[in-house]
PDB file of C-alpha atoms in Angstrom:
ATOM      1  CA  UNK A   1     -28.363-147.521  60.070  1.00  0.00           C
ATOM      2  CA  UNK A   2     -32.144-147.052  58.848  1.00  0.00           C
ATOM      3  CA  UNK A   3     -33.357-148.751  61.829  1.00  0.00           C
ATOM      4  CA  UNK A   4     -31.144-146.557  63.859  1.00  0.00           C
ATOM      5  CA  UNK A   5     -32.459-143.331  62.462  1.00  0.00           C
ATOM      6  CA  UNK A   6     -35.848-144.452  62.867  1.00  0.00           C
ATOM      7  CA  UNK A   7     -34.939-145.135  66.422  1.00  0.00           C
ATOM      8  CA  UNK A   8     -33.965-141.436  66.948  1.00  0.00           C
ATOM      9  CA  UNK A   9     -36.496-139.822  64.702  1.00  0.00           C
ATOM     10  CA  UNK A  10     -39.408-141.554  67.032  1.00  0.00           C
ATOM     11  CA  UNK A  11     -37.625-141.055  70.564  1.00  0.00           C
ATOM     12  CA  UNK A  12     -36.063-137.307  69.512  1.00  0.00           C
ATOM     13  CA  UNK A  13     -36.865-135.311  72.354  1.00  0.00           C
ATOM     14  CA  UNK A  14     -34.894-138.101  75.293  1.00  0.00           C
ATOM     15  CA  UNK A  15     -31.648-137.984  72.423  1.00  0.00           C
ATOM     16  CA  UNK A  16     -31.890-134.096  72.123  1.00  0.00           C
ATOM     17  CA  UNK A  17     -31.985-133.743  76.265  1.00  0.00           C
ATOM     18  CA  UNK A  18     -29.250-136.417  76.095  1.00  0.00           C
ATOM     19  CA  UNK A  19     -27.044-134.102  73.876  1.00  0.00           C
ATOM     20  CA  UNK A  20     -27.988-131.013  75.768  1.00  0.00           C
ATOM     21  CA  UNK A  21     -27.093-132.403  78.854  1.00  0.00           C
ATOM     22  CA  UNK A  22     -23.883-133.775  77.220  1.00  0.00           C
ATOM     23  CA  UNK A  23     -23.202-130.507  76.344  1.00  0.00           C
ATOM     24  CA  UNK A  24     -24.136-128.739  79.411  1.00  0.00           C
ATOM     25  CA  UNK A  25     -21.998-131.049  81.873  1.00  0.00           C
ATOM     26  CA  UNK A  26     -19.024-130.326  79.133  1.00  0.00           C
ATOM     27  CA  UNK A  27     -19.505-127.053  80.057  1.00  0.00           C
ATOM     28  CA  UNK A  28     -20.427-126.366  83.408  1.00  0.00           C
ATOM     29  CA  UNK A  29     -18.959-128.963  85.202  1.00  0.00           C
ATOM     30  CA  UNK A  30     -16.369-130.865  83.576  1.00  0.00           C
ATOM     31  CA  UNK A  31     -12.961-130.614  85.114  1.00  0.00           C
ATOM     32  CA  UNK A  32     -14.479-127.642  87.945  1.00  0.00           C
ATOM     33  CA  UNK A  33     -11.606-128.982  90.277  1.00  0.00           C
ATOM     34  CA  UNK A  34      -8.692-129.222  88.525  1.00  0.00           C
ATOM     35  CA  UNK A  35      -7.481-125.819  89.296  1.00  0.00           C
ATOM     36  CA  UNK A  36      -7.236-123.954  92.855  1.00  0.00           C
ATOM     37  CA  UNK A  37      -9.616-121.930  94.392  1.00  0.00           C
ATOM     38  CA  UNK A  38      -9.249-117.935  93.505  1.00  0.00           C
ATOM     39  CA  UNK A  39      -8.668-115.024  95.329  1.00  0.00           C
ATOM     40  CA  UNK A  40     -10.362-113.223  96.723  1.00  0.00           C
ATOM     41  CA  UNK A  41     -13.857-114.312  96.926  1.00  0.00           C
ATOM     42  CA  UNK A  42     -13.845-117.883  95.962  1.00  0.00           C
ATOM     43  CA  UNK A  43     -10.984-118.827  99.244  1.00  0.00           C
ATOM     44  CA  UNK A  44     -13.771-116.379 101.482  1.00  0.00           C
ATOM     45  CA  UNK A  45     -17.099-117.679 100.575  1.00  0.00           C
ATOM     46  CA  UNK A  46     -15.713-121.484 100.925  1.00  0.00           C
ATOM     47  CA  UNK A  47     -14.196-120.856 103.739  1.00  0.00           C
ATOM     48  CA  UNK A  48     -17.561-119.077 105.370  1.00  0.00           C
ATOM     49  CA  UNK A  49     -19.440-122.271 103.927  1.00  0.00           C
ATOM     50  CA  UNK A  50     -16.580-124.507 105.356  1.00  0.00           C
ATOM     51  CA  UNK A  51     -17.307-122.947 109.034  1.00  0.00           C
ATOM     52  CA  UNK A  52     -21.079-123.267 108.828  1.00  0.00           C
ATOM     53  CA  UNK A  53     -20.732-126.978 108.736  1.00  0.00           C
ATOM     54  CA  UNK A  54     -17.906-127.347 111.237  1.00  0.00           C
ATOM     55  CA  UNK A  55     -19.855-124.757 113.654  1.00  0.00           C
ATOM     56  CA  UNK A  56     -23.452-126.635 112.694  1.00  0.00           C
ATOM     57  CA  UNK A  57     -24.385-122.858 112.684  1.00  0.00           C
ATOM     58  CA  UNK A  58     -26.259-122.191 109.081  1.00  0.00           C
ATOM     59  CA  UNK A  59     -27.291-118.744 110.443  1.00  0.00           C
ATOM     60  CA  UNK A  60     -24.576-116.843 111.020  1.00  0.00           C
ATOM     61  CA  UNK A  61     -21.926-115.670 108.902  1.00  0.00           C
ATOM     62  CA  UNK A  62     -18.121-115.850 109.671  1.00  0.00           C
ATOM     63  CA  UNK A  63     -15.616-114.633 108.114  1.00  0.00           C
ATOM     64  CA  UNK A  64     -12.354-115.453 110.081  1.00  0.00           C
ATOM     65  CA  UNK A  65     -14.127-115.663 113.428  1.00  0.00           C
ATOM     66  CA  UNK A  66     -15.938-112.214 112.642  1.00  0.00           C
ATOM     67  CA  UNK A  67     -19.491-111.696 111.760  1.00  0.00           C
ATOM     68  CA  UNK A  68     -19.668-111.924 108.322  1.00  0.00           C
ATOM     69  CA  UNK A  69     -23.645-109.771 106.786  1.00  0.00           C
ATOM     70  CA  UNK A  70     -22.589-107.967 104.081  1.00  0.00           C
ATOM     71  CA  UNK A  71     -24.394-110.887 102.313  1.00  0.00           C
ATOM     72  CA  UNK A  72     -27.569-113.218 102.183  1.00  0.00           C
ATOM     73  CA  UNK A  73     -27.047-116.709 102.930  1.00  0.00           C
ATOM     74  CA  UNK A  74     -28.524-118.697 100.263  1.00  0.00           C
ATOM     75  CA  UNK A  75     -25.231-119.320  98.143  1.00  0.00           C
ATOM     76  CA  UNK A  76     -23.580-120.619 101.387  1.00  0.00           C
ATOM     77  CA  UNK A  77     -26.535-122.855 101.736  1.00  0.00           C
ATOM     78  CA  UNK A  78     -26.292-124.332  97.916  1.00  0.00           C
ATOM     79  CA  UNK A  79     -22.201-124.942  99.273  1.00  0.00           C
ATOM     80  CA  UNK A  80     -22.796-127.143 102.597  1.00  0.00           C
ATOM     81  CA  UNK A  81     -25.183-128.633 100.694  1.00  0.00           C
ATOM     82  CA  UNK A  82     -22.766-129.978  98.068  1.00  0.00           C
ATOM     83  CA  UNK A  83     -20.290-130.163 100.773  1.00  0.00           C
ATOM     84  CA  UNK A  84     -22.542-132.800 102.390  1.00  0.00           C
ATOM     85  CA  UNK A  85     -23.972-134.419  98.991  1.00  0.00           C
ATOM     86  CA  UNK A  86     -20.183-135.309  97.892  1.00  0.00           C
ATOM     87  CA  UNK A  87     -19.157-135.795 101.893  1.00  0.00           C
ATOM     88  CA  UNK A  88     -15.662-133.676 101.321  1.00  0.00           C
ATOM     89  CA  UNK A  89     -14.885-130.180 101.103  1.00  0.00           C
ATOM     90  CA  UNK A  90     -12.743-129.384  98.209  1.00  0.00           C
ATOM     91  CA  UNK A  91     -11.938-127.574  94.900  1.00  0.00           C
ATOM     92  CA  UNK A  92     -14.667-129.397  92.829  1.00  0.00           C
ATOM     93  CA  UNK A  93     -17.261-129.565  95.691  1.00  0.00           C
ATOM     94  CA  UNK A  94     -17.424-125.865  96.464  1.00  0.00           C
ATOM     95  CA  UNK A  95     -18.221-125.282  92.801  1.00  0.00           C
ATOM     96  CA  UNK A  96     -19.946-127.994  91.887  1.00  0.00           C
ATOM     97  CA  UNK A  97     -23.183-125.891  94.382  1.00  0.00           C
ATOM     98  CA  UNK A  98     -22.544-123.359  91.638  1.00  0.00           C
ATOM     99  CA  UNK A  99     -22.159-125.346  88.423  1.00  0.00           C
ATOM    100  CA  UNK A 100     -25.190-127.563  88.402  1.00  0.00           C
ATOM    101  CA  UNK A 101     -27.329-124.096  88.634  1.00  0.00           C
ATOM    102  CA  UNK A 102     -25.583-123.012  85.065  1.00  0.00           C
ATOM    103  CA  UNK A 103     -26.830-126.893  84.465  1.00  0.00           C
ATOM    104  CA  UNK A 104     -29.884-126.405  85.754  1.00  0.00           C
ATOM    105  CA  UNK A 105     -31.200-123.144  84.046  1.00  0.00           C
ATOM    106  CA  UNK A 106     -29.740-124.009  80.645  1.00  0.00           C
ATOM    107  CA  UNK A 107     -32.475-126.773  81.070  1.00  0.00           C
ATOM    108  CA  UNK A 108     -35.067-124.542  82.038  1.00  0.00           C
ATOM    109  CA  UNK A 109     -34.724-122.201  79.125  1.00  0.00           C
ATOM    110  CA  UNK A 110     -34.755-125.391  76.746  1.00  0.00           C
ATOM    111  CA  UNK A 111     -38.281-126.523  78.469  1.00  0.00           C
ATOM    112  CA  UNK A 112     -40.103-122.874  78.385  1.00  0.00           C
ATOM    113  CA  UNK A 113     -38.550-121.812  75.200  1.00  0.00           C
ATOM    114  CA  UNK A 114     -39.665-125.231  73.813  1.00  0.00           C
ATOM    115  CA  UNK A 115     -43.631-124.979  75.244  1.00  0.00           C
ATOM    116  CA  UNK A 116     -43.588-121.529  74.213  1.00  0.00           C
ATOM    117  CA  UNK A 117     -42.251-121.676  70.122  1.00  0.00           C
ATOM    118  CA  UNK A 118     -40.546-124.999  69.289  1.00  0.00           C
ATOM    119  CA  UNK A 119     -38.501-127.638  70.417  1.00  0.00           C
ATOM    120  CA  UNK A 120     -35.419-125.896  67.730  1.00  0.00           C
ATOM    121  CA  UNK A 121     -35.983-122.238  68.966  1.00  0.00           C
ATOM    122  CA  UNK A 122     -35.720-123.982  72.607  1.00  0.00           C
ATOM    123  CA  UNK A 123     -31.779-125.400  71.574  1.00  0.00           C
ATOM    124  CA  UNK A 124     -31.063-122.517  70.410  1.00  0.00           C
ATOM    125  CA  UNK A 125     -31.852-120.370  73.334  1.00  0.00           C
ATOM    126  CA  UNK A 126     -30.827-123.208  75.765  1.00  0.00           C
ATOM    127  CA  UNK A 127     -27.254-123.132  73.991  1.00  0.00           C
ATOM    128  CA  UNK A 128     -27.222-119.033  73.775  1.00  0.00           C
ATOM    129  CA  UNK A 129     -27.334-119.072  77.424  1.00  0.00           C
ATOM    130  CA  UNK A 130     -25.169-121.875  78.100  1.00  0.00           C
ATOM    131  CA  UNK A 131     -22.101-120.572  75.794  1.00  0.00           C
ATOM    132  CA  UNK A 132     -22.330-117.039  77.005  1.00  0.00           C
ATOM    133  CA  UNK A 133     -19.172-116.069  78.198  1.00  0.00           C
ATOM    134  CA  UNK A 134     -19.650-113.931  81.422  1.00  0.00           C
ATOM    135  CA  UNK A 135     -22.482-116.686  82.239  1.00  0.00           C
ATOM    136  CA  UNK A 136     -20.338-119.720  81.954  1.00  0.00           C
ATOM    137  CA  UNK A 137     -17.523-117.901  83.950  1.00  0.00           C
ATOM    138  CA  UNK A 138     -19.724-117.081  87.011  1.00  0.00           C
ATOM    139  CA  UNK A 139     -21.056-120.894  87.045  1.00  0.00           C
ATOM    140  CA  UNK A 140     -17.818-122.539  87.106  1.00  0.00           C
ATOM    141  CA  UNK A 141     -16.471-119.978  89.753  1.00  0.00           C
ATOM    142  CA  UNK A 142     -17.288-120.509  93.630  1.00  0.00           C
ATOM    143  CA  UNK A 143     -18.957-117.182  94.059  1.00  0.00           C
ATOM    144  CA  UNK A 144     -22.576-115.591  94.650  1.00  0.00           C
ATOM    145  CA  UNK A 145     -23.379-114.103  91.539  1.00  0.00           C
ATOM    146  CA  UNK A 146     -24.331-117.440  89.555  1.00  0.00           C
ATOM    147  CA  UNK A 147     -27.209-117.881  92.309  1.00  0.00           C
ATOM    148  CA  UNK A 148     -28.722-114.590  91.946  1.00  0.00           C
ATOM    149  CA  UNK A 149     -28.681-115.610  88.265  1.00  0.00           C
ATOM    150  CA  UNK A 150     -30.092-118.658  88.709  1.00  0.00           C
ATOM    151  CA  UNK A 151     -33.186-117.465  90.665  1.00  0.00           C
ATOM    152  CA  UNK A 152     -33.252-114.338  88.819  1.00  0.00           C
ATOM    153  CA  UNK A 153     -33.764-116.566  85.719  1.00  0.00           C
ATOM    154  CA  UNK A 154     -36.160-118.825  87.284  1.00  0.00           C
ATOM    155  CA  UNK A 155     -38.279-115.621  87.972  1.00  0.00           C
ATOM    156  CA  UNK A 156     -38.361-114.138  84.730  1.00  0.00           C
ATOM    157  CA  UNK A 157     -39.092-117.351  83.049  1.00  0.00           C
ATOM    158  CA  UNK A 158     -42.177-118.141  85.030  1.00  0.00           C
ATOM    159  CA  UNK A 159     -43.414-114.894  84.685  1.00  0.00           C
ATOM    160  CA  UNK A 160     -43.524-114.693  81.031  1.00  0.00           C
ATOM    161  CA  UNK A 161     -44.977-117.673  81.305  1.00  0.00           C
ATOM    162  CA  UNK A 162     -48.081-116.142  82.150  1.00  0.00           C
ATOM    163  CA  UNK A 163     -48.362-114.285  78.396  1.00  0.00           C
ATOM    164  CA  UNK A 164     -49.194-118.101  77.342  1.00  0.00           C
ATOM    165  CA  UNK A 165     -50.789-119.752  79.789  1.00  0.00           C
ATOM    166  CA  UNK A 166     -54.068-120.425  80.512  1.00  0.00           C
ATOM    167  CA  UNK A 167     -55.843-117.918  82.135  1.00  0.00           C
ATOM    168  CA  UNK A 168     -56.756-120.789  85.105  1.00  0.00           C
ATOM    169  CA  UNK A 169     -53.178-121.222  85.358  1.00  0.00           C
ATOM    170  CA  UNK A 170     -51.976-117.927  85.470  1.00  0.00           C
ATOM    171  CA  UNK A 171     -51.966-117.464  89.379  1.00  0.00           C
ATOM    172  CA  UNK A 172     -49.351-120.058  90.050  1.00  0.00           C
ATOM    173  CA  UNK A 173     -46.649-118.999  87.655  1.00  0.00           C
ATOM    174  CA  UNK A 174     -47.165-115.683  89.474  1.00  0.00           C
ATOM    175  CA  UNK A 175     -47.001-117.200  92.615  1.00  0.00           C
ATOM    176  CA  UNK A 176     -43.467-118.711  91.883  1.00  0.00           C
ATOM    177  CA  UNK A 177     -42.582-115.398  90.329  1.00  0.00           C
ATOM    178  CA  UNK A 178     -42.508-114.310  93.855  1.00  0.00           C
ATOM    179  CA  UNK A 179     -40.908-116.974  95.715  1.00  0.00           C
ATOM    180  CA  UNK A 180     -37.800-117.050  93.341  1.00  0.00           C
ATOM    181  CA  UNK A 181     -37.678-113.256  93.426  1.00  0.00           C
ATOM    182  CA  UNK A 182     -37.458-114.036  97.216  1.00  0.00           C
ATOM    183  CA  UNK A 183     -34.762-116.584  96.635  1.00  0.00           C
ATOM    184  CA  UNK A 184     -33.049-114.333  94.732  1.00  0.00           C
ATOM    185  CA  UNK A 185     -33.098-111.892  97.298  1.00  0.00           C
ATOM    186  CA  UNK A 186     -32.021-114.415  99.664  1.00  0.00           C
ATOM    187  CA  UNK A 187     -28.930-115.215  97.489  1.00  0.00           C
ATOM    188  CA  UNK A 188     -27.934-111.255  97.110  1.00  0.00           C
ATOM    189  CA  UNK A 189     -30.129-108.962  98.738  1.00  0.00           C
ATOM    190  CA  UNK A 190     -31.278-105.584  96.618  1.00  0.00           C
ATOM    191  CA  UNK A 191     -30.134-106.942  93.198  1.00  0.00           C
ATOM    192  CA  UNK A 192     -33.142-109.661  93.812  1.00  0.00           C
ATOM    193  CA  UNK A 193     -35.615-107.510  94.114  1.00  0.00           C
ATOM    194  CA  UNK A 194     -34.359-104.782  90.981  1.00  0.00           C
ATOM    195  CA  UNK A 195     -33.896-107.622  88.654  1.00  0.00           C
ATOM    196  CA  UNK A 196     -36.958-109.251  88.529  1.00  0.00           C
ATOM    197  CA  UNK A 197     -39.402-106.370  89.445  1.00  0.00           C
ATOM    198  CA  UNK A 198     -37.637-104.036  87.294  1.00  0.00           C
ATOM    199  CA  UNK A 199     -37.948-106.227  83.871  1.00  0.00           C
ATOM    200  CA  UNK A 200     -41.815-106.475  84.955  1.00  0.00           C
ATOM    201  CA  UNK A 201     -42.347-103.270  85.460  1.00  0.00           C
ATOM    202  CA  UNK A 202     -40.978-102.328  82.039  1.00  0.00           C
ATOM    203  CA  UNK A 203     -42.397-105.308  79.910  1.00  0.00           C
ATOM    204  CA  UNK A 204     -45.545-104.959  81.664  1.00  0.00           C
ATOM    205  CA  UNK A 205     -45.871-101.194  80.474  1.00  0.00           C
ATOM    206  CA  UNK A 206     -44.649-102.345  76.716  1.00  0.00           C
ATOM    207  CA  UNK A 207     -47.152-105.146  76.327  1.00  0.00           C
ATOM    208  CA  UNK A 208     -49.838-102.944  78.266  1.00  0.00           C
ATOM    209  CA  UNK A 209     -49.880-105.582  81.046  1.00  0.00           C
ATOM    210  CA  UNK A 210     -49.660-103.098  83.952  1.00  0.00           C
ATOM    211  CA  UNK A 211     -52.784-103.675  85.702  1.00  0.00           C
ATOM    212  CA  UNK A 212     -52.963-107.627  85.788  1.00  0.00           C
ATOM    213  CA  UNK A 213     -49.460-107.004  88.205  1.00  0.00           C
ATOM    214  CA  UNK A 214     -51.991-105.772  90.728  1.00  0.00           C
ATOM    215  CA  UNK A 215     -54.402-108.152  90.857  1.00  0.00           C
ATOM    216  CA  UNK A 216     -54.843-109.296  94.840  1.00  0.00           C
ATOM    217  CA  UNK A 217     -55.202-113.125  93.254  1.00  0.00           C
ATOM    218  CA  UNK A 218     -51.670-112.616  92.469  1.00  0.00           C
ATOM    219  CA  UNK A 219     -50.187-109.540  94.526  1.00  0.00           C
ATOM    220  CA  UNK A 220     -51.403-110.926  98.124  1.00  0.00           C
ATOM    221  CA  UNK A 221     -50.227-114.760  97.892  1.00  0.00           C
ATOM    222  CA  UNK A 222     -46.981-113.669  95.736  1.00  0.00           C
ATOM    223  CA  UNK A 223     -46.370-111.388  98.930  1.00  0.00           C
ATOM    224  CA  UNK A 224     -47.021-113.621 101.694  1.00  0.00           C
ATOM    225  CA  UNK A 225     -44.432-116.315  99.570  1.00  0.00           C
ATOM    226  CA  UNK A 226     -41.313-113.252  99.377  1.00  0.00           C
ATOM    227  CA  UNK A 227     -41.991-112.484 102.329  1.00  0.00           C
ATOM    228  CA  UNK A 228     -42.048-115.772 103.924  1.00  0.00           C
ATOM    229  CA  UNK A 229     -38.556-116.486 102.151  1.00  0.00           C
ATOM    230  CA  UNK A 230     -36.630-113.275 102.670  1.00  0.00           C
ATOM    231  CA  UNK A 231     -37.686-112.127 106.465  1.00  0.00           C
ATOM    232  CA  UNK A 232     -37.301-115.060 108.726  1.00  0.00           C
ATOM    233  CA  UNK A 233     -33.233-115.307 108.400  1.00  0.00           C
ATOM    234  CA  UNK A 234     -33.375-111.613 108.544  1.00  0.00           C
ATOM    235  CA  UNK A 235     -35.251-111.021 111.138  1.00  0.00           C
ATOM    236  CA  UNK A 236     -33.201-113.775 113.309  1.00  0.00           C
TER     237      UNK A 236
END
């Protein structure tokens, strides 16, 4: 038993991610196809996923055989892409595309919240997230708003990122800032743009951060990369 604890007290960090991804597969993904798909937007956006593949059309949006824009892509990409990954289109495949982003993120507070304060403030935000209610509903439900939340999250974390980085290093988490704002657009339109931008034009006014969003080092390639994800499929 000594021997065992020793074990675990030297190699802590792989048994905590062990137990945190124990505990975030119990969550998110466990048992996702054990009951039916629901009305009304979990039986459309499958079946608009569904007829991308069986069209080989990733483009353009159907909704029974009529054009379907009301919303971005992106979600319906994350679904063929399970849909092809498991090789079967079914309850548990169209949200598993969902699920492993609630996976996914829970992670990715864990790892900034951990480089940022400690490895136990890191849990504990990690396992806020991840046992919120409204945010474990939306990832184990086949619908868009997990993937705005996903990118959303992605772009928030790597910008306040850039209170503790390195000054060298600063320019890159701003450059990703950008391209998942642009993925997040890309999975919902508007709400991906007054998400991310919003929260950094407040905290940037609170921490008296306002001019550093400005910088050309940051503002022109963090353009170029939103722009680069949200106006091709657009445009087409």
């Amino acid at each position: 038993m000594k021997k065992f604890l020793e074990i675990i007290k030297k190699h802590s960090e792989i048994f905590v991610i062990i137990a945190l991804a124990i505990i975030f597969y119990t969550i998110f993904i466990h048992n996702i196809g054990t009951y039916s798909l629901m009305d009304v937007d979990e039986t459309r956006y499958v079946s608009i996923a569904r007829d991308m593949i069986f069209n080989q059309d990733y483009l353009t949006l159907l909704l029974n055989e009529n054009f379907f824009f009301e919303k971005p892509p992106l979600y319906f990409w994350h679904e063929c892409l399970s849909f092809y990954l498991w090789g079967v289109i079914n309850e548990f495949t169209a949200r598993f595309g969902v699920a492993i982003l609630g996976f996914i993120l829970s992670f990715a507070v864990y790892f900034s919240s951990k480089k940022v304060v400690n490895r136990n403030f890191g849990i504990i935000s990690s396992l806020i997230l991840a046992t919120s209610l409204e945010f474990v509903i939306l990832a184990k439900y086949a619908i868009l708003d997990i993937v705005l939340a996903f990118y959303t999250g992605l772009a928030l974390i790597v910008y306040f990122q850039t209170f503790f980085c390195k000054e060298s290093n600063k320019k890159y988490f701003w450059w990703a800032f950008y391209l998942f704002s642009g993925l997040a657009v890309m999975a919902k339109g508007i709400p991906g743009i007054a998400i991310p931008f919003g929260t950094v034009f407040f905290a940037s006014i609170i921490t008296k951060r306002f001019k550093e969003t400005f910088k050309p080092i940051y503002l022109i390639p963090g353009t170029v990369l939103f722009l680069l994800v949200v106006v091709p499929w657009h445009y087409i």
